Coordinates of C-alpha atoms in Angstrom, one line a residue:
X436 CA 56.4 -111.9 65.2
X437 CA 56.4 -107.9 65.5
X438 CA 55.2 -105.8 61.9
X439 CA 56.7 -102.8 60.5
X440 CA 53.2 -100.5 61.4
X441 CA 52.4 -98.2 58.6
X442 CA 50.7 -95.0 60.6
X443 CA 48.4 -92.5 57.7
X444 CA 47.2 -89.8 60.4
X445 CA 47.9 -87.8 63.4
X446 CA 44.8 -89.0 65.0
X447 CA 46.2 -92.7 64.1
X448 CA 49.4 -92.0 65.6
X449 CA 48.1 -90.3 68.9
X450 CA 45.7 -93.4 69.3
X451 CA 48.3 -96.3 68.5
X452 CA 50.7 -94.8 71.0
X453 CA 48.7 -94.2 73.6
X454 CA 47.4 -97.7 73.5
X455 CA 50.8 -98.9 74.1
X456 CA 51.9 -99.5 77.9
X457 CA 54.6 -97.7 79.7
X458 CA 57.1 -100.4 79.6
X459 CA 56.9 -101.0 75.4
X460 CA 59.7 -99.7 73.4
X461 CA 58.6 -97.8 70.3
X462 CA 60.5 -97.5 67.0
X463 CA 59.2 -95.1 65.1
X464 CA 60.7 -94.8 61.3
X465 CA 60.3 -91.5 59.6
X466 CA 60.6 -92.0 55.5
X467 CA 59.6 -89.8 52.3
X468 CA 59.3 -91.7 49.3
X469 CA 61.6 -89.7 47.0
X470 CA 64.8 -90.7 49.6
X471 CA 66.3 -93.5 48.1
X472 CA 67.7 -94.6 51.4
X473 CA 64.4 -95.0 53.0
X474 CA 63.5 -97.9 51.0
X475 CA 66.9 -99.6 52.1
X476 CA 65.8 -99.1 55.7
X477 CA 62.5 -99.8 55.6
X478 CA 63.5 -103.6 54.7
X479 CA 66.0 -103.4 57.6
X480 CA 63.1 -102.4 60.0
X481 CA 60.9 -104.9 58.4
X482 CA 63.6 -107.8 59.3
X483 CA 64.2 -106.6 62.7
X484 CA 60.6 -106.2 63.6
X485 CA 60.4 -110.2 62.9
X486 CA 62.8 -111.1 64.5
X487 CA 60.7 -109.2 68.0
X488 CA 57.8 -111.6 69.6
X489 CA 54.4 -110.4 69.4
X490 CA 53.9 -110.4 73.0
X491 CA 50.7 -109.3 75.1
X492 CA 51.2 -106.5 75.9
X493 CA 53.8 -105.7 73.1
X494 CA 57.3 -105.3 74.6
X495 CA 58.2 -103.5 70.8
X496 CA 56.5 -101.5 68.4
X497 CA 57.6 -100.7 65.0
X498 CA 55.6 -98.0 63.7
X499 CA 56.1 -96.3 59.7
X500 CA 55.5 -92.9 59.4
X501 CA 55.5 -90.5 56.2
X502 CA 57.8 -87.8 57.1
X503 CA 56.3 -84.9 54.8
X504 CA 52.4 -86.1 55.4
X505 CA 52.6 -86.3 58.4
X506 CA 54.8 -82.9 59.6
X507 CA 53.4 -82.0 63.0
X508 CA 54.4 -85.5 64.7
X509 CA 57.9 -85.0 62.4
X510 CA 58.2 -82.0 63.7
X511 CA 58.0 -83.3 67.4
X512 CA 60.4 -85.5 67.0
X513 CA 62.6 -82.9 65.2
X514 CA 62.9 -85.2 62.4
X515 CA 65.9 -83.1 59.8
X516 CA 66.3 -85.8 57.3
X517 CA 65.4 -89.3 56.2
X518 CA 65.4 -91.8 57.2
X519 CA 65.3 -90.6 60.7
X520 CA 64.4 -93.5 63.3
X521 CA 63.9 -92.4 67.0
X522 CA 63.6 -95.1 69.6
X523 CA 60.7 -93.9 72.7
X524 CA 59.8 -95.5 75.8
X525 CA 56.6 -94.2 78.1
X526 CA 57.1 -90.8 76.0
X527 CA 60.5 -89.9 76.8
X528 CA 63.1 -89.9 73.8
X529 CA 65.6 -92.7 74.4
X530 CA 68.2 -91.7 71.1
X531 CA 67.5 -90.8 67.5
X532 CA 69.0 -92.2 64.4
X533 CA 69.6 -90.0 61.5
X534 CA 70.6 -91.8 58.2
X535 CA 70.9 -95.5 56.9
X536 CA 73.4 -97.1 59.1
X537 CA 71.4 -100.4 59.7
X538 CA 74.0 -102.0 62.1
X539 CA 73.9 -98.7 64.1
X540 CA 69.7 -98.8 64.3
X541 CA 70.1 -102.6 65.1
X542 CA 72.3 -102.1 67.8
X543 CA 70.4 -98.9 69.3
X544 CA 67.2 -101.5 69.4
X545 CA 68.5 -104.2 70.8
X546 CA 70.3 -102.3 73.7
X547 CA 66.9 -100.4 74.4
X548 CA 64.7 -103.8 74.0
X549 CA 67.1 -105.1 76.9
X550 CA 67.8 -108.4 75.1
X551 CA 68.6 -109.6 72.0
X552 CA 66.1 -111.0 69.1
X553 CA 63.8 -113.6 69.8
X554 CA 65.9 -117.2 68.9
X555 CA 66.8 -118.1 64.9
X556 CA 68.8 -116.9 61.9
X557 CA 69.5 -113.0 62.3
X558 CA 67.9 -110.6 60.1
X559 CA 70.0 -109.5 56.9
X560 CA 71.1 -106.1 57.3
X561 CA 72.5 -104.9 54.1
X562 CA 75.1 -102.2 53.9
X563 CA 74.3 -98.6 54.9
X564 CA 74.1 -95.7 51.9
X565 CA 75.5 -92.8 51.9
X566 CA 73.5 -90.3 49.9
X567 CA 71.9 -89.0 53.5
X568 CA 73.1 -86.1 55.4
X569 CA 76.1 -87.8 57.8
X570 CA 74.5 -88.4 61.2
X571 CA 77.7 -87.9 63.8
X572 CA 80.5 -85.9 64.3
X573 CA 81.8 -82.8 62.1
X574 CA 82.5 -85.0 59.3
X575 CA 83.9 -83.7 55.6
X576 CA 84.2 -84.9 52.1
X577 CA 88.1 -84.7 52.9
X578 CA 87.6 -87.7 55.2
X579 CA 89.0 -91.3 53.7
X580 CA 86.1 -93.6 52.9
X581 CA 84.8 -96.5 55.1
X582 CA 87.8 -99.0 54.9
X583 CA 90.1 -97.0 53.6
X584 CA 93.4 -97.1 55.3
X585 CA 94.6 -95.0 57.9
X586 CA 96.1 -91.5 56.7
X587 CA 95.1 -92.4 53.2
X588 CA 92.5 -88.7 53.1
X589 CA 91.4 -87.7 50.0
X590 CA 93.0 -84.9 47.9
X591 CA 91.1 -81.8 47.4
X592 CA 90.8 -83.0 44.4
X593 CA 89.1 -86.3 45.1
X594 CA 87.2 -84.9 47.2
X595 CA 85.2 -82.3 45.6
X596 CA 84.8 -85.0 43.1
X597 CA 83.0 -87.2 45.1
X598 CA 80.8 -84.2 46.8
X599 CA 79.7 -83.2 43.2
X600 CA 79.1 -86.9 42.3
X601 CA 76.7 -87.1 45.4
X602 CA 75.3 -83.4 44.5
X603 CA 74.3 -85.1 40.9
X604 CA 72.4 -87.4 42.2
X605 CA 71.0 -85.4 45.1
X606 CA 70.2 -82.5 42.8
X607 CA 67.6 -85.3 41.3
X608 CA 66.2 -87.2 44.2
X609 CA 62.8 -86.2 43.4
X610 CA 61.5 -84.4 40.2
X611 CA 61.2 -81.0 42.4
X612 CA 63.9 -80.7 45.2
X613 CA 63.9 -78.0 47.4
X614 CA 67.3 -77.3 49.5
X615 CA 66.5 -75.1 52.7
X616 CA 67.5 -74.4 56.0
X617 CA 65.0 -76.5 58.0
X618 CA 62.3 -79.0 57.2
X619 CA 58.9 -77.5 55.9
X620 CA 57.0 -78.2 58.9
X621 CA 59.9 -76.4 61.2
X622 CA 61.5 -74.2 58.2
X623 CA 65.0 -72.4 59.8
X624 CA 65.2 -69.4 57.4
X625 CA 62.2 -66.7 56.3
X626 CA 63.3 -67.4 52.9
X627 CA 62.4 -70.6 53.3
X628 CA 59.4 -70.5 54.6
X629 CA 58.0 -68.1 52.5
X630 CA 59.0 -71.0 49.3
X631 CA 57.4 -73.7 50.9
X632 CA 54.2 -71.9 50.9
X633 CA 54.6 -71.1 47.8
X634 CA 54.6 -74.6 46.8
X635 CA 52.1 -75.6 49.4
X636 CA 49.9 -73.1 47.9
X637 CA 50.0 -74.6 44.4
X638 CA 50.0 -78.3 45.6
X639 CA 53.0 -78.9 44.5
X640 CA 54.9 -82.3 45.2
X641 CA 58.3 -81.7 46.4
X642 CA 61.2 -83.8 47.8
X643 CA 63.2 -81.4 50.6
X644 CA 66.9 -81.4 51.7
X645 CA 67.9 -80.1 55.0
X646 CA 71.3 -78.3 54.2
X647 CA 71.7 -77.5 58.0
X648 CA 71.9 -81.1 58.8
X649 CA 74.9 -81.4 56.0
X650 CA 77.9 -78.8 56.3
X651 CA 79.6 -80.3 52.9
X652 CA 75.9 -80.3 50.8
X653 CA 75.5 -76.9 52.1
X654 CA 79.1 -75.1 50.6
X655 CA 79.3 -77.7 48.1
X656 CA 76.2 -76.9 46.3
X657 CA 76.9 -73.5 46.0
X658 CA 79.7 -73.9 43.8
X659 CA 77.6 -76.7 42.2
X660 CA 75.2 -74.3 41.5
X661 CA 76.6 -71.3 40.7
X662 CA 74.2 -69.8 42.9
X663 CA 75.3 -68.6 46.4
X664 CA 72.1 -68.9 48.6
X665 CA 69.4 -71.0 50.1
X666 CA 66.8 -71.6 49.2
X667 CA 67.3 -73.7 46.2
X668 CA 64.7 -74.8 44.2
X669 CA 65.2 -77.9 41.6
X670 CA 63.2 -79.5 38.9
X671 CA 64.5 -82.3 37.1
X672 CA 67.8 -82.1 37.9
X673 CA 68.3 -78.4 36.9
X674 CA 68.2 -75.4 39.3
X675 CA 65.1 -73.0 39.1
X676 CA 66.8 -70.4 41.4
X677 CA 66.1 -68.8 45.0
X678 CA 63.2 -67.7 46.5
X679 CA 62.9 -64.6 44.4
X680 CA 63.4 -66.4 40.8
X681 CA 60.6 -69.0 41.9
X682 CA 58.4 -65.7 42.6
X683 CA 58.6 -64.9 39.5
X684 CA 57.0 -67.9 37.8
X685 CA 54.4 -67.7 39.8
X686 CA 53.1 -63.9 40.9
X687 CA 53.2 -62.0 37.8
X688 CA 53.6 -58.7 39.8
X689 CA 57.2 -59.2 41.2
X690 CA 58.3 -58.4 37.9
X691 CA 57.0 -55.2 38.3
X692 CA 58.6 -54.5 41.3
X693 CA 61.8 -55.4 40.0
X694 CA 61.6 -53.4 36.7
X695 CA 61.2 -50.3 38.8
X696 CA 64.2 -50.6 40.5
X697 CA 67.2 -49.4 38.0
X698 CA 70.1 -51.4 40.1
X699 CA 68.5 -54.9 39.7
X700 CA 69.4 -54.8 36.1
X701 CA 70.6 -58.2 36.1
X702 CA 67.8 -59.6 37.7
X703 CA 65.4 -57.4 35.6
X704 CA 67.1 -59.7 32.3
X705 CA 66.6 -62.9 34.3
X706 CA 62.9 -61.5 35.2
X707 CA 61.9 -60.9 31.3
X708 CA 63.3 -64.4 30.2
X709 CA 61.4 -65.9 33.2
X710 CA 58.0 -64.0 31.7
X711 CA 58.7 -65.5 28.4
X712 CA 58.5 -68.3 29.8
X713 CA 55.8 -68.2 32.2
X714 CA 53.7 -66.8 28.9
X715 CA 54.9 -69.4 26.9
X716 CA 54.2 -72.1 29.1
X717 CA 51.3 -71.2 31.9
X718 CA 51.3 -74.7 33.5
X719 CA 54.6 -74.6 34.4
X720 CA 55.1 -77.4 37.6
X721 CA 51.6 -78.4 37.2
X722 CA 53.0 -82.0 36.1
X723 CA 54.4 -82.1 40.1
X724 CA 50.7 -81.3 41.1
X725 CA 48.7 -83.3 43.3
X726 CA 46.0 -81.8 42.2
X727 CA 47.0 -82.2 38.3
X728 CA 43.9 -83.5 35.8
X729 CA 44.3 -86.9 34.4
X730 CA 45.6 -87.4 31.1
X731 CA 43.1 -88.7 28.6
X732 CA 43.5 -92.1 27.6

């Protein structure tokens, strides 16, 4: 039987691929292991890949790769959100998945692969989640839920109650959570781009939401937020600010700049409490470090 591959370079990649023949379908499975959801699919792919022969050559290929590790090959496959799962044949782009509906990514594999799964008891595919950006169609929180009767929409109400509901636990998908316009290896926005080095630069580890891939994310968590741009930058659970409040904690001289300028009042108060606690508390993210020294036993 066929084996979910897990692929740890671009070198790796290039090499696996090009070893394949012209006629093998390829799934490849982008994943970031802060996203919930990926771990749901994973398991899917993992049961579908057994039920594939391993034939000689390979007819399928299931191939793992680490969405934020590996950004130049996410990047080329213009990978927005995870899990993402694009479906290739002799290079060419046959249809990409974006989400964790399991049935659709079945279905998409078995009408590529030309026939169904090799003979025996079909794989368990449990039921899709839904705390992914929505994959199809100009889709709203007003819209009823799956199996919810025809004309029965949600209120206004109900509906930015659910939004907020999915915010809370978006907001804390990983300990740091950046919301941009883009991915960090394609960001959208200079803003953006300008944050993610920032990050980069510091070696912090940071989950990433595309809120261009996600119309009701993107208005809703500007109420949620009480902040009305993006970037957003969140650690454990609780909003840091924008790209010029994250500036702050880390390059001392921004304050500066914005003490000079008599208008920016409010952000001068916002600026002197950020100080404090800069001075106060110098290692400020360095628990999300890679590069973080290990705590004495």
């Amino acid at each position: 039987m066929s084996t979910l591959i897990e692929i740890s370079s671009e070198a790796e990649f290039d090499s696996h691929i090009k070893s394949l023949p012209s006629t093998t379908l390829s799934i490849l499975y982008f994943h970031a292991p802060w996203a919930a959801p990926c771990a749901q699919m994973r398991t899917v792919l993992a049961a579908l890949a057994s039920q594939y022969p391993a034939t000689q050559p390979p007819t399928t290929s299931f191939i793992s790769i680490n969405a934020e590790e590996l950004p130049d090959i996410s990047e080329t496959y213009e990978v927005t959100a995870v899990p993402f799962v694009v479906l290739t044949r002799d290079g060419k782009i046959l249809e990409s998945i974006s989400g964790s509906d399991a049935v659709r990514v079945r279905e998409a594999i078995e009408r590529h692969a030309g026939s169904k799964a090799s003979a025996g008891a079909p794989a368990t595919i449990p039921p899709p989640l839904a705390a992914v950006p929505r994959e199809t169609g100009p889709t709203t929180a007003t819209q009823p839920p799956a199996g919810a009767a025809n004309g029965d929409a949600l209120t206004p109400e109900q509906s930015k109650e659910a939004l907020f509901a999915r915010l809370r636990e978006l907001v804390k998908a990983a300990p740091v959570m950046l919301f941009m316009k883009g991915t960090p290896s394609a960001p959208q926005c200079g803003f953006s781009r300008q944050l993610v080095a920032i990050l980069r630069e510091r070696s912090v580890k940071y989950g990433f939401f595309n809120i261009l891939a996600d119309e009701d994310v993107r208005q809703g968590l500007k109420e949620f937020a009480d902040w009305p741009t993006f970037p957003q930058l969140w650690v454990g659970g609780e909003l840091v600010g924008g790209l010029d409040i994250v500036s702050l904690y880390f390059l001392f001289f921004f304050f500066l700049c914005l003490v000079s300028l008599p208008w920016l009042n409010g952000l001068v108060l916002i600026g002197e409490q950020v100080k404090d606690e800069i001075e106060n508390d110098p290692d400020f993210l360095r628990e999300h470090s890679v590069n973080k020294a290990p705590v004495a036993a």
